[in-house]
Amino acid sequence: MTDLRIFSYMPNPRIWKATIAARLCGVELDLRGAKPGELGGWLWDFDARPLTDEDRELGNPLARQSRTGFSGQLYKTDAFLAAHPFGTVPAAFSPDGGVGIFESNSIARTVARLRRHGPKLYGDDAYTAARIDSFLDVSLVFARDGQNYLLALNGGAIDAHIHGQAAKAFDIYLNGMEAALSAGRGYLVGNDLTLADIVFVAELCSFAREAVHLERLVEHELPTIFHDNVAADFPAAMSHFENLCAHEAFAPDIAPFMEKIERRREAAVK
Ligand SMILES: N[C@@H](CCC(=O)N[C@@H](CS)C(=O)NCC(=O)O)C(=O)O
């Protein structure tokens, strides 16, 4: 039996927080899901699976209006909503399905707590764990503005206000990370890799999806926020990001994704 089941669309930088931690700590994950565009055709449940014709019947009470990042209806079982009251993915479950864990940062914390060996990603004492939580909390605040921005870009609803909020959030987030890393200890918390570093990398990867919409930014005469020169303003933060992207526990998820993002950037420049 695996240690934790996670249902999500894939690839999704939010679940990399858990997959990277799992590689480092010897935790076994059971990942279920499909491409983002396909999840509307799935039953959202502990036993998530593609919908049958019967499931799709008109008037099926499991069909619920989507809210964030999806359009149309999503088929969520009552049991799914009992375990996941906000109805979101990634959605994690204890192996017997009895406990639902939502919010990607909390899913990553679960993996760190289930650790079999390897680094103590959630620290060694209450104070260190709380400091790691501090970084996870600021990362969630940043992620929220980033999500609004990416959804607006994706849906064609981008305007100067949403762009300005995202630019400000990006600046605040990287300023804080730069300050934390400027102490020269090599990691965000203490002298070792923790969930704080993993979540930081995953959130920057999420934000990097801005590159998919470069033409739309040009169309609206808005500048790219995560541009090629960010490292000039935030050298410590960006070098930490680059180094961790190449780390053996991170690269399996991140390398193929960032290569795609780079190709998009190059194509947009041509
Ligand atoms: N802060 C959450 C964000 C989760 C989230 O917003 N998920 C959206 C997809 S991007 C969702 O599941 N939406 C379901 C719906 O619209 O009903 C996390 O990090 O897990």
PDB file of C-alpha atoms and ligand atoms in Angstrom:
ATOM      1  CA  MET A   1       0.000   0.000   0.000  1.00  0.00           C
ATOM      2  CA  THR A   2       1.278   3.480  -0.823  1.00  0.00           C
ATOM      3  CA  ASP A   3       1.599   6.201   1.848  1.00  0.00           C
ATOM      4  CA  LEU A   4      -0.563   8.879   0.215  1.00  0.00           C
ATOM      5  CA  ARG A   5      -2.888   9.154  -2.772  1.00  0.00           C
ATOM      6  CA  ILE A   6      -3.023  12.415  -4.737  1.00  0.00           C
ATOM      7  CA  PHE A   7      -5.614  13.258  -7.368  1.00  0.00           C
ATOM      8  CA  SER A   8      -4.777  16.201  -9.636  1.00  0.00           C
ATOM      9  CA  TYR A   9      -4.368  17.415 -13.147  1.00  0.00           C
ATOM     10  CA  MET A  10      -0.838  16.801 -14.367  1.00  0.00           C
ATOM     11  CA  PRO A  11       1.639  18.283 -14.849  1.00  0.00           C
ATOM     12  CA  ASN A  12       0.912  20.595 -11.944  1.00  0.00           C
ATOM     13  CA  PRO A  13       3.733  22.438 -10.094  1.00  0.00           C
ATOM     14  CA  ARG A  14       1.567  22.281  -6.959  1.00  0.00           C
ATOM     15  CA  ILE A  15       1.951  18.489  -6.729  1.00  0.00           C
ATOM     16  CA  TRP A  16       5.707  18.728  -7.274  1.00  0.00           C
ATOM     17  CA  LYS A  17       5.927  20.025  -3.718  1.00  0.00           C
ATOM     18  CA  ALA A  18       4.836  16.513  -2.680  1.00  0.00           C
ATOM     19  CA  THR A  19       6.656  14.499  -5.367  1.00  0.00           C
ATOM     20  CA  ILE A  20      10.009  16.226  -4.681  1.00  0.00           C
ATOM     21  CA  ALA A  21       9.597  15.756  -0.917  1.00  0.00           C
ATOM     22  CA  ALA A  22       8.616  12.107  -1.483  1.00  0.00           C
ATOM     23  CA  ARG A  23      11.767  11.404  -3.534  1.00  0.00           C
ATOM     24  CA  LEU A  24      13.907  12.878  -0.782  1.00  0.00           C
ATOM     25  CA  CYS A  25      12.165  11.140   2.117  1.00  0.00           C
ATOM     26  CA  GLY A  26      11.365   7.695   0.724  1.00  0.00           C
ATOM     27  CA  VAL A  27       7.599   8.225   0.806  1.00  0.00           C
ATOM     28  CA  GLU A  28       5.462   6.339  -1.725  1.00  0.00           C
ATOM     29  CA  LEU A  29       2.797   8.290  -3.568  1.00  0.00           C
ATOM     30  CA  ASP A  30      -0.108   7.044  -5.632  1.00  0.00           C
ATOM     31  CA  LEU A  31      -0.716   9.779  -8.235  1.00  0.00           C
ATOM     32  CA  ARG A  32      -3.990   9.791 -10.134  1.00  0.00           C
ATOM     33  CA  GLY A  33      -5.245  12.189 -12.769  1.00  0.00           C
ATOM     34  CA  ALA A  34      -4.889  13.403 -16.319  1.00  0.00           C
ATOM     35  CA  LYS A  35      -4.014  16.480 -18.362  1.00  0.00           C
ATOM     36  CA  PRO A  36      -5.698  19.721 -17.182  1.00  0.00           C
ATOM     37  CA  GLY A  37      -8.141  19.723 -20.080  1.00  0.00           C
ATOM     38  CA  GLU A  38      -9.206  16.148 -19.345  1.00  0.00           C
ATOM     39  CA  LEU A  39     -10.076  16.394 -15.654  1.00  0.00           C
ATOM     40  CA  GLY A  40     -13.558  17.693 -16.480  1.00  0.00           C
ATOM     41  CA  GLY A  41     -14.165  14.219 -17.877  1.00  0.00           C
ATOM     42  CA  TRP A  42     -13.226  12.497 -14.625  1.00  0.00           C
ATOM     43  CA  LEU A  43     -15.152  11.504 -11.531  1.00  0.00           C
ATOM     44  CA  TRP A  44     -13.611  13.442  -8.624  1.00  0.00           C
ATOM     45  CA  ASP A  45     -13.429  10.858  -5.859  1.00  0.00           C
ATOM     46  CA  PHE A  46     -11.001   8.842  -3.723  1.00  0.00           C
ATOM     47  CA  ASP A  47     -11.356   6.292  -6.525  1.00  0.00           C
ATOM     48  CA  ALA A  48     -11.067   8.939  -9.225  1.00  0.00           C
ATOM     49  CA  ARG A  49     -11.612   7.598 -12.753  1.00  0.00           C
ATOM     50  CA  PRO A  50     -12.698   8.722 -16.220  1.00  0.00           C
ATOM     51  CA  LEU A  51     -16.482   9.269 -16.409  1.00  0.00           C
ATOM     52  CA  THR A  52     -18.725   6.667 -18.004  1.00  0.00           C
ATOM     53  CA  ASP A  53     -21.689   7.543 -20.296  1.00  0.00           C
ATOM     54  CA  GLU A  54     -23.958   6.753 -17.348  1.00  0.00           C
ATOM     55  CA  ASP A  55     -22.122   9.278 -15.125  1.00  0.00           C
ATOM     56  CA  ARG A  56     -22.622  11.967 -17.758  1.00  0.00           C
ATOM     57  CA  GLU A  57     -26.426  11.537 -17.872  1.00  0.00           C
ATOM     58  CA  LEU A  58     -28.351  14.815 -17.745  1.00  0.00           C
ATOM     59  CA  GLY A  59     -29.428  15.674 -14.202  1.00  0.00           C
ATOM     60  CA  ASN A  60     -26.649  13.645 -12.572  1.00  0.00           C
ATOM     61  CA  PRO A  61     -26.524  15.114  -9.026  1.00  0.00           C
ATOM     62  CA  LEU A  62     -22.725  14.766  -8.987  1.00  0.00           C
ATOM     63  CA  ALA A  63     -22.364  17.469 -11.656  1.00  0.00           C
ATOM     64  CA  ARG A  64     -21.359  20.712  -9.942  1.00  0.00           C
ATOM     65  CA  GLN A  65     -20.439  24.101 -11.310  1.00  0.00           C
ATOM     66  CA  SER A  66     -16.653  24.587 -11.342  1.00  0.00           C
ATOM     67  CA  ARG A  67     -15.197  27.659  -9.628  1.00  0.00           C
ATOM     68  CA  THR A  68     -11.485  28.172 -10.184  1.00  0.00           C
ATOM     69  CA  GLY A  69      -9.337  27.136 -13.121  1.00  0.00           C
ATOM     70  CA  PHE A  70     -12.023  25.006 -14.762  1.00  0.00           C
ATOM     71  CA  SER A  71     -15.062  25.887 -16.802  1.00  0.00           C
ATOM     72  CA  GLY A  72     -18.406  24.108 -16.953  1.00  0.00           C
ATOM     73  CA  GLN A  73     -19.326  21.237 -14.688  1.00  0.00           C
ATOM     74  CA  LEU A  74     -17.154  18.946 -12.643  1.00  0.00           C
ATOM     75  CA  TYR A  75     -18.365  15.599 -11.345  1.00  0.00           C
ATOM     76  CA  LYS A  76     -17.575  15.440  -7.631  1.00  0.00           C
ATOM     77  CA  THR A  77     -18.927  12.721  -5.356  1.00  0.00           C
ATOM     78  CA  ASP A  78     -20.415  13.597  -1.950  1.00  0.00           C
ATOM     79  CA  ALA A  79     -17.594  11.615  -0.363  1.00  0.00           C
ATOM     80  CA  PHE A  80     -15.055  13.735  -2.264  1.00  0.00           C
ATOM     81  CA  LEU A  81     -16.659  16.932  -0.994  1.00  0.00           C
ATOM     82  CA  ALA A  82     -16.813  15.581   2.566  1.00  0.00           C
ATOM     83  CA  ALA A  83     -13.057  14.923   2.393  1.00  0.00           C
ATOM     84  CA  HIS A  84     -12.364  18.121   0.401  1.00  0.00           C
ATOM     85  CA  PRO A  85     -14.844  20.803   1.481  1.00  0.00           C
ATOM     86  CA  PHE A  86     -13.390  23.371  -0.949  1.00  0.00           C
ATOM     87  CA  GLY A  87     -13.633  20.856  -3.781  1.00  0.00           C
ATOM     88  CA  THR A  88     -10.152  21.577  -5.183  1.00  0.00           C
ATOM     89  CA  VAL A  89      -7.255  19.653  -6.653  1.00  0.00           C
ATOM     90  CA  PRO A  90      -4.626  18.646  -5.802  1.00  0.00           C
ATOM     91  CA  ALA A  91      -6.628  16.451  -3.444  1.00  0.00           C
ATOM     92  CA  ALA A  92      -4.739  14.023  -1.210  1.00  0.00           C
ATOM     93  CA  PHE A  93      -6.105  11.099   0.784  1.00  0.00           C
ATOM     94  CA  SER A  94      -4.770   8.813   3.502  1.00  0.00           C
ATOM     95  CA  PRO A  95      -4.324   5.281   2.079  1.00  0.00           C
ATOM     96  CA  ASP A  96      -7.787   4.151   3.274  1.00  0.00           C
ATOM     97  CA  GLY A  97      -9.451   7.307   1.944  1.00  0.00           C
ATOM     98  CA  GLY A  98     -10.561   8.268   5.464  1.00  0.00           C
ATOM     99  CA  VAL A  99      -8.683  11.575   5.654  1.00  0.00           C
ATOM    100  CA  GLY A 100      -8.724  14.231   2.945  1.00  0.00           C
ATOM    101  CA  ILE A 101      -5.829  16.672   2.804  1.00  0.00           C
ATOM    102  CA  PHE A 102      -6.224  19.811   0.710  1.00  0.00           C
ATOM    103  CA  GLU A 103      -3.954  22.773  -0.123  1.00  0.00           C
ATOM    104  CA  SER A 104      -0.731  21.745  -1.850  1.00  0.00           C
ATOM    105  CA  ASN A 105       1.459  23.096   0.972  1.00  0.00           C
ATOM    106  CA  SER A 106      -0.361  20.902   3.491  1.00  0.00           C
ATOM    107  CA  ILE A 107      -0.055  17.915   1.170  1.00  0.00           C
ATOM    108  CA  ALA A 108       3.719  18.531   1.038  1.00  0.00           C
ATOM    109  CA  ARG A 109       3.801  18.809   4.851  1.00  0.00           C
ATOM    110  CA  THR A 110       2.080  15.417   5.049  1.00  0.00           C
ATOM    111  CA  VAL A 111       4.842  13.862   2.944  1.00  0.00           C
ATOM    112  CA  ALA A 112       7.521  15.411   5.168  1.00  0.00           C
ATOM    113  CA  ARG A 113       5.748  14.034   8.253  1.00  0.00           C
ATOM    114  CA  LEU A 114       5.554  10.557   6.683  1.00  0.00           C
ATOM    115  CA  ARG A 115       9.344  10.646   6.089  1.00  0.00           C
ATOM    116  CA  ARG A 116      11.072   7.237   6.155  1.00  0.00           C
ATOM    117  CA  HIS A 117      14.627   8.523   5.720  1.00  0.00           C
ATOM    118  CA  GLY A 118      16.519  11.455   4.231  1.00  0.00           C
ATOM    119  CA  PRO A 119      16.445  15.135   5.164  1.00  0.00           C
ATOM    120  CA  LYS A 120      14.102  16.431   7.851  1.00  0.00           C
ATOM    121  CA  LEU A 121      12.208  18.691   5.469  1.00  0.00           C
ATOM    122  CA  TYR A 122       9.885  19.989   8.168  1.00  0.00           C
ATOM    123  CA  GLY A 123      12.685  20.806  10.605  1.00  0.00           C
ATOM    124  CA  ASP A 124      13.721  19.233  13.845  1.00  0.00           C
ATOM    125  CA  ASP A 125      11.883  21.313  16.443  1.00  0.00           C
ATOM    126  CA  ALA A 126       8.752  23.434  16.882  1.00  0.00           C
ATOM    127  CA  TYR A 127      10.503  26.732  16.122  1.00  0.00           C
ATOM    128  CA  THR A 128      12.110  25.533  12.905  1.00  0.00           C
ATOM    129  CA  ALA A 129       8.831  23.954  11.753  1.00  0.00           C
ATOM    130  CA  ALA A 130       7.049  27.233  12.457  1.00  0.00           C
ATOM    131  CA  ARG A 131       9.650  29.190  10.500  1.00  0.00           C
ATOM    132  CA  ILE A 132       9.182  26.787   7.582  1.00  0.00           C
ATOM    133  CA  ASP A 133       5.419  27.405   7.915  1.00  0.00           C
ATOM    134  CA  SER A 134       6.104  31.145   7.686  1.00  0.00           C
ATOM    135  CA  PHE A 135       7.698  30.638   4.268  1.00  0.00           C
ATOM    136  CA  LEU A 136       4.862  28.335   3.213  1.00  0.00           C
ATOM    137  CA  ASP A 137       2.299  30.977   4.227  1.00  0.00           C
ATOM    138  CA  VAL A 138       3.948  33.796   2.268  1.00  0.00           C
ATOM    139  CA  SER A 139       4.246  31.409  -0.663  1.00  0.00           C
ATOM    140  CA  LEU A 140       0.481  30.791  -0.565  1.00  0.00           C
ATOM    141  CA  VAL A 141      -0.223  34.530  -0.536  1.00  0.00           C
ATOM    142  CA  PHE A 142       2.058  34.947  -3.561  1.00  0.00           C
ATOM    143  CA  ALA A 143       0.477  31.911  -5.245  1.00  0.00           C
ATOM    144  CA  ARG A 144      -2.989  33.438  -4.896  1.00  0.00           C
ATOM    145  CA  ASP A 145      -2.033  36.575  -6.847  1.00  0.00           C
ATOM    146  CA  GLY A 146      -0.122  34.452  -9.332  1.00  0.00           C
ATOM    147  CA  GLN A 147      -3.173  32.239  -9.845  1.00  0.00           C
ATOM    148  CA  ASN A 148      -5.441  35.252 -10.488  1.00  0.00           C
ATOM    149  CA  TYR A 149      -2.912  36.568 -13.007  1.00  0.00           C
ATOM    150  CA  LEU A 150      -2.466  33.275 -14.870  1.00  0.00           C
ATOM    151  CA  LEU A 151      -6.203  32.604 -14.978  1.00  0.00           C
ATOM    152  CA  ALA A 152      -6.800  36.116 -16.330  1.00  0.00           C
ATOM    153  CA  LEU A 153      -4.101  35.603 -18.974  1.00  0.00           C
ATOM    154  CA  ASN A 154      -5.521  32.222 -19.882  1.00  0.00           C
ATOM    155  CA  GLY A 155      -9.106  33.428 -20.063  1.00  0.00           C
ATOM    156  CA  GLY A 156      -8.295  36.642 -21.960  1.00  0.00           C
ATOM    157  CA  ALA A 157      -9.468  38.796 -19.025  1.00  0.00           C
ATOM    158  CA  ILE A 158      -6.056  40.330 -18.277  1.00  0.00           C
ATOM    159  CA  ASP A 159      -5.934  44.048 -17.528  1.00  0.00           C
ATOM    160  CA  ALA A 160      -3.443  46.526 -16.053  1.00  0.00           C
ATOM    161  CA  HIS A 161      -4.906  46.145 -12.539  1.00  0.00           C
ATOM    162  CA  ILE A 162      -4.509  42.342 -12.344  1.00  0.00           C
ATOM    163  CA  HIS A 163      -1.071  42.620 -13.967  1.00  0.00           C
ATOM    164  CA  GLY A 164      -0.040  45.314 -11.458  1.00  0.00           C
ATOM    165  CA  GLN A 165      -1.136  43.183  -8.500  1.00  0.00           C
ATOM    166  CA  ALA A 166       0.830  40.199  -9.803  1.00  0.00           C
ATOM    167  CA  ALA A 167       3.920  42.346 -10.467  1.00  0.00           C
ATOM    168  CA  LYS A 168       3.747  43.705  -6.919  1.00  0.00           C
ATOM    169  CA  ALA A 169       3.270  40.225  -5.431  1.00  0.00           C
ATOM    170  CA  PHE A 170       6.241  38.904  -7.450  1.00  0.00           C
ATOM    171  CA  ASP A 171       8.429  41.765  -6.256  1.00  0.00           C
ATOM    172  CA  ILE A 172       7.434  41.382  -2.589  1.00  0.00           C
ATOM    173  CA  TYR A 173       7.932  37.599  -2.695  1.00  0.00           C
ATOM    174  CA  LEU A 174      11.351  37.718  -4.355  1.00  0.00           C
ATOM    175  CA  ASN A 175      12.508  40.593  -2.143  1.00  0.00           C
ATOM    176  CA  GLY A 176      11.760  38.511   0.955  1.00  0.00           C
ATOM    177  CA  MET A 177      13.425  35.415  -0.471  1.00  0.00           C
ATOM    178  CA  GLU A 178      16.471  37.466  -1.502  1.00  0.00           C
ATOM    179  CA  ALA A 179      16.751  38.865   2.036  1.00  0.00           C
ATOM    180  CA  ALA A 180      16.450  35.398   3.592  1.00  0.00           C
ATOM    181  CA  LEU A 181      19.100  33.948   1.264  1.00  0.00           C
ATOM    182  CA  SER A 182      21.466  36.881   1.621  1.00  0.00           C
ATOM    183  CA  ALA A 183      22.470  35.538   5.043  1.00  0.00           C
ATOM    184  CA  GLY A 184      24.553  33.103   2.964  1.00  0.00           C
ATOM    185  CA  ARG A 185      23.470  29.878   4.661  1.00  0.00           C
ATOM    186  CA  GLY A 186      22.522  28.330   1.337  1.00  0.00           C
ATOM    187  CA  TYR A 187      18.891  27.578   2.208  1.00  0.00           C
ATOM    188  CA  LEU A 188      15.820  29.516   3.277  1.00  0.00           C
ATOM    189  CA  VAL A 189      15.633  27.984   6.755  1.00  0.00           C
ATOM    190  CA  GLY A 190      18.783  26.986   8.614  1.00  0.00           C
ATOM    191  CA  ASN A 191      21.620  25.206   6.822  1.00  0.00           C
ATOM    192  CA  ASP A 192      19.622  22.490   5.108  1.00  0.00           C
ATOM    193  CA  LEU A 193      17.039  21.927   2.419  1.00  0.00           C
ATOM    194  CA  THR A 194      13.494  22.142   3.767  1.00  0.00           C
ATOM    195  CA  LEU A 195       9.920  22.390   2.503  1.00  0.00           C
ATOM    196  CA  ALA A 196      10.440  26.163   2.363  1.00  0.00           C
ATOM    197  CA  ASP A 197      12.910  25.730  -0.527  1.00  0.00           C
ATOM    198  CA  ILE A 198      10.766  23.133  -2.300  1.00  0.00           C
ATOM    199  CA  VAL A 199       7.630  25.279  -2.160  1.00  0.00           C
ATOM    200  CA  PHE A 200       9.571  28.367  -3.297  1.00  0.00           C
ATOM    201  CA  VAL A 201      10.788  26.517  -6.408  1.00  0.00           C
ATOM    202  CA  ALA A 202       7.342  25.090  -7.183  1.00  0.00           C
ATOM    203  CA  GLU A 203       5.681  28.510  -6.896  1.00  0.00           C
ATOM    204  CA  LEU A 204       8.220  30.142  -9.211  1.00  0.00           C
ATOM    205  CA  CYS A 205       7.650  27.320 -11.716  1.00  0.00           C
ATOM    206  CA  SER A 206       3.894  27.973 -11.489  1.00  0.00           C
ATOM    207  CA  PHE A 207       4.462  31.657 -12.151  1.00  0.00           C
ATOM    208  CA  ALA A 208       6.797  30.822 -15.068  1.00  0.00           C
ATOM    209  CA  ARG A 209       3.707  29.662 -16.979  1.00  0.00           C
ATOM    210  CA  GLU A 210       3.304  33.369 -17.713  1.00  0.00           C
ATOM    211  CA  ALA A 211       5.623  32.600 -20.664  1.00  0.00           C
ATOM    212  CA  VAL A 212       2.832  30.631 -22.337  1.00  0.00           C
ATOM    213  CA  HIS A 213       0.954  33.933 -22.731  1.00  0.00           C
ATOM    214  CA  LEU A 214       3.687  36.275 -23.936  1.00  0.00           C
ATOM    215  CA  GLU A 215       1.771  37.197 -27.106  1.00  0.00           C
ATOM    216  CA  ARG A 216      -1.238  38.177 -25.007  1.00  0.00           C
ATOM    217  CA  LEU A 217       0.936  40.443 -22.847  1.00  0.00           C
ATOM    218  CA  VAL A 218       2.298  42.147 -25.967  1.00  0.00           C
ATOM    219  CA  GLU A 219      -1.268  42.529 -27.276  1.00  0.00           C
ATOM    220  CA  HIS A 220      -2.198  44.357 -24.042  1.00  0.00           C
ATOM    221  CA  GLU A 221       1.074  46.326 -23.975  1.00  0.00           C
ATOM    222  CA  LEU A 222       1.975  44.818 -20.604  1.00  0.00           C
ATOM    223  CA  PRO A 223       5.552  43.867 -19.639  1.00  0.00           C
ATOM    224  CA  THR A 224       6.603  40.309 -18.769  1.00  0.00           C
ATOM    225  CA  ILE A 225       6.953  40.019 -14.992  1.00  0.00           C
ATOM    226  CA  PHE A 226       9.169  36.890 -14.799  1.00  0.00           C
ATOM    227  CA  HIS A 227      11.549  38.209 -17.478  1.00  0.00           C
ATOM    228  CA  ASP A 228      15.049  37.057 -18.434  1.00  0.00           C
ATOM    229  CA  ASN A 229      16.733  39.691 -16.262  1.00  0.00           C
ATOM    230  CA  VAL A 230      15.078  38.930 -12.921  1.00  0.00           C
ATOM    231  CA  ALA A 231      18.417  37.532 -11.681  1.00  0.00           C
ATOM    232  CA  ALA A 232      19.952  41.017 -11.900  1.00  0.00           C
ATOM    233  CA  ASP A 233      17.495  42.249  -9.240  1.00  0.00           C
ATOM    234  CA  PHE A 234      17.377  39.070  -7.147  1.00  0.00           C
ATOM    235  CA  PRO A 235      20.722  37.267  -7.644  1.00  0.00           C
ATOM    236  CA  ALA A 236      20.631  35.063  -4.526  1.00  0.00           C
ATOM    237  CA  ALA A 237      17.003  34.027  -4.994  1.00  0.00           C
ATOM    238  CA  MET A 238      17.390  33.218  -8.682  1.00  0.00           C
ATOM    239  CA  SER A 239      20.638  31.324  -8.238  1.00  0.00           C
ATOM    240  CA  HIS A 240      18.939  29.260  -5.482  1.00  0.00           C
ATOM    241  CA  PHE A 241      16.054  28.594  -7.874  1.00  0.00           C
ATOM    242  CA  GLU A 242      18.384  27.542 -10.738  1.00  0.00           C
ATOM    243  CA  ASN A 243      20.489  25.296  -8.491  1.00  0.00           C
ATOM    244  CA  LEU A 244      17.458  23.526  -7.071  1.00  0.00           C
ATOM    245  CA  CYS A 245      15.854  23.081 -10.509  1.00  0.00           C
ATOM    246  CA  ALA A 246      18.947  21.029 -11.414  1.00  0.00           C
ATOM    247  CA  HIS A 247      18.919  19.011  -8.135  1.00  0.00           C
ATOM    248  CA  GLU A 248      18.323  15.289  -8.735  1.00  0.00           C
ATOM    249  CA  ALA A 249      15.162  15.223  -6.625  1.00  0.00           C
ATOM    250  CA  PHE A 250      13.678  18.251  -8.431  1.00  0.00           C
ATOM    251  CA  ALA A 251      14.800  17.750 -12.027  1.00  0.00           C
ATOM    252  CA  PRO A 252      12.508  14.811 -12.953  1.00  0.00           C
ATOM    253  CA  ASP A 253       9.471  17.093 -12.512  1.00  0.00           C
ATOM    254  CA  ILE A 254      10.941  20.460 -13.326  1.00  0.00           C
ATOM    255  CA  ALA A 255      13.425  19.971 -16.185  1.00  0.00           C
ATOM    256  CA  PRO A 256      10.920  18.927 -18.889  1.00  0.00           C
ATOM    257  CA  PHE A 257       8.522  21.695 -17.810  1.00  0.00           C
ATOM    258  CA  MET A 258      11.125  24.490 -17.739  1.00  0.00           C
ATOM    259  CA  GLU A 259      12.529  23.335 -21.107  1.00  0.00           C
ATOM    260  CA  LYS A 260       9.048  23.782 -22.570  1.00  0.00           C
ATOM    261  CA  ILE A 261       8.745  27.224 -20.965  1.00  0.00           C
ATOM    262  CA  GLU A 262      12.151  28.221 -22.408  1.00  0.00           C
ATOM    263  CA  ARG A 263      11.071  27.097 -25.896  1.00  0.00           C
ATOM    264  CA  ARG A 264       7.967  29.300 -25.562  1.00  0.00           C
ATOM    265  CA  ARG A 265      10.099  32.284 -24.569  1.00  0.00           C
ATOM    266  CA  GLU A 266      12.454  31.741 -27.512  1.00  0.00           C
ATOM    267  CA  ALA A 267       9.549  31.369 -29.952  1.00  0.00           C
ATOM    268  CA  ALA A 268       8.004  34.613 -28.693  1.00  0.00           C
ATOM    269  CA  VAL A 269      11.281  36.519 -29.151  1.00  0.00           C
ATOM    270  CA  LYS A 270      11.558  35.404 -32.827  1.00  0.00           C
TER     271      LYS A 270
HETATM  272  N1  LIG B   1      -4.172  26.973  -3.029  1.00  0.00           N
HETATM  273  C1  LIG B   1      -4.651  25.729  -3.594  1.00  0.00           C
HETATM  274  C2  LIG B   1      -5.213  25.986  -4.987  1.00  0.00           C
HETATM  275  C3  LIG B   1      -6.076  24.851  -5.483  1.00  0.00           C
HETATM  276  C4  LIG B   1      -7.015  25.300  -6.608  1.00  0.00           C
HETATM  277  O1  LIG B   1      -7.388  26.486  -6.706  1.00  0.00           O
HETATM  278  N2  LIG B   1      -7.435  24.338  -7.455  1.00  0.00           N
HETATM  279  C5  LIG B   1      -8.366  24.630  -8.529  1.00  0.00           C
HETATM  280  C6  LIG B   1      -7.706  24.351  -9.868  1.00  0.00           C
HETATM  281  S1  LIG B   1      -6.402  25.463 -10.196  1.00  0.00           S
HETATM  282  C7  LIG B   1      -9.558  23.669  -8.445  1.00  0.00           C
HETATM  283  O2  LIG B   1      -9.392  22.542  -8.021  1.00  0.00           O
HETATM  284  N3  LIG B   1     -10.769  24.095  -8.858  1.00  0.00           N
HETATM  285  C8  LIG B   1     -11.926  23.253  -8.767  1.00  0.00           C
HETATM  286  C9  LIG B   1     -13.213  23.944  -9.145  1.00  0.00           C
HETATM  287  O3  LIG B   1     -13.192  24.915  -9.895  1.00  0.00           O
HETATM  288  O4  LIG B   1     -14.278  23.469  -8.718  1.00  0.00           O
HETATM  289  C10 LIG B   1      -3.505  24.692  -3.574  1.00  0.00           C
HETATM  290  O5  LIG B   1      -2.337  25.096  -3.535  1.00  0.00           O
HETATM  291  O6  LIG B   1      -3.779  23.479  -3.553  1.00  0.00           O
END
